[in-house]
Amino acid sequence: MSEGPALGGGAEFDRIRAIASALGPRAAGLGDDCGLIAGRADTLVVSTDVSVEGVHFRLDWMSHEEVGWRAAAAALSDLAAEGAEPAGLLAAVTLPASAPEGALVALMRGVGDAAA
């Protein structure tokens, strides 16, 4: 059995390899940026990332709208890395309960701007 997908070095990729090894053949299509799902005529390329404050961005440096734009750009970049043509965009969003009113709308405005 294969050791999993060919990936770079580092803890993140080590975890992906361990997951692929644990799943065995069920991990077909597992990659570092996207999942590949073979269809009848084409391959569907899917990607979801979560942007985490303090890891991927800081709200004292960026607005909610900029965070949304950055998150969408990261997802689109993953698709581009696979040579995929985007047909849509999935946004995974988490905000603390203490987020100001309108923060989610501003964040999604940034996602929409990047997608456009």
XYZ file of C-alpha atoms in Angstrom:
116
model
C 0.000 0.000 0.000
C 1.163 3.536 -0.770
C 2.478 5.791 1.981
C -0.130 8.392 1.011
C 0.008 11.447 -1.196
C 3.368 12.902 -2.236
C 3.650 15.986 -0.050
C 6.293 18.347 1.283
C 7.844 18.275 4.709
C 6.452 19.609 7.951
C 3.920 18.784 10.641
C 0.837 19.695 8.558
C 1.868 17.359 5.742
C 2.889 14.640 8.201
C -0.690 14.737 9.561
C -2.146 14.475 6.047
C 0.101 11.458 5.344
C -0.983 9.838 8.630
C -4.659 10.381 7.782
C -4.151 8.948 4.285
C -2.385 5.923 5.766
C -5.196 5.362 8.299
C -7.871 5.625 5.588
C -6.028 3.434 3.093
C -7.818 3.191 -0.271
C -10.654 5.372 1.069
C -8.216 8.314 0.908
C -8.138 8.252 -2.899
C -8.007 11.823 -4.153
C -6.702 13.232 -0.855
C -4.144 15.982 -1.425
C -2.467 18.856 0.344
C -4.794 21.610 -0.909
C -7.822 19.936 -2.455
C -9.787 16.737 -2.643
C -10.235 15.216 -6.087
C -13.494 13.404 -6.803
C -13.588 11.528 -10.092
C -16.829 11.934 -12.012
C -18.127 10.443 -15.227
C -16.726 13.155 -17.483
C -14.675 15.432 -15.215
C -12.957 15.539 -11.857
C -14.534 17.706 -9.163
C -11.914 19.598 -7.175
C -13.055 20.720 -3.703
C -11.322 22.740 -1.022
C -12.269 24.145 2.367
C -9.950 26.075 4.651
C -10.724 27.789 7.903
C -8.927 31.066 8.557
C -8.134 31.378 12.245
C -7.457 34.662 13.998
C -3.946 34.729 15.431
C -2.806 32.040 12.989
C -3.816 33.280 9.520
C -4.763 36.877 10.279
C -5.049 39.464 13.042
C -8.078 41.715 13.360
C -5.877 44.487 14.717
C -4.187 44.504 11.276
C -7.147 43.688 9.005
C -10.823 44.554 8.726
C -13.489 41.833 8.621
C -13.933 42.569 4.916
C -10.205 42.058 4.298
C -10.300 38.784 6.245
C -13.130 37.550 4.015
C -11.267 38.584 0.880
C -8.114 36.816 2.097
C -10.009 33.630 2.965
C -11.636 33.516 -0.474
C -8.304 34.222 -2.198
C -6.706 31.332 -0.282
C -9.476 28.936 -1.374
C -9.231 30.093 -4.998
C -5.440 29.721 -4.846
C -5.834 26.086 -3.732
C -8.073 25.430 -6.739
C -5.583 27.149 -9.053
C -2.786 24.973 -7.640
C -4.734 21.947 -8.906
C -5.365 23.571 -12.300
C -9.098 23.688 -11.574
C -11.557 26.178 -13.014
C -13.695 27.551 -10.164
C -17.428 26.977 -10.457
C -18.189 28.274 -6.967
C -16.710 29.080 -3.614
C -17.392 27.533 -0.207
C -16.692 29.821 2.757
C -16.147 28.268 6.198
C -16.619 31.083 8.707
C -16.253 31.209 12.464
C -16.605 34.329 14.557
C -16.680 34.670 18.330
C -20.020 35.513 19.947
C -18.451 38.842 20.932
C -17.937 39.875 17.276
C -19.525 43.236 16.527
C -22.910 43.394 14.810
C -22.334 43.357 11.076
C -18.960 41.572 11.251
C -20.219 38.485 9.419
C -21.859 40.591 6.705
C -18.615 42.569 6.247
C -16.595 39.353 6.111
C -18.897 37.864 3.488
C -18.747 41.113 1.495
C -14.986 40.522 1.279
C -15.565 36.911 0.170
C -17.945 38.146 -2.528
C -15.517 40.814 -3.723
C -12.704 38.264 -4.067
C -14.972 35.793 -5.844
C -16.066 38.482 -8.323
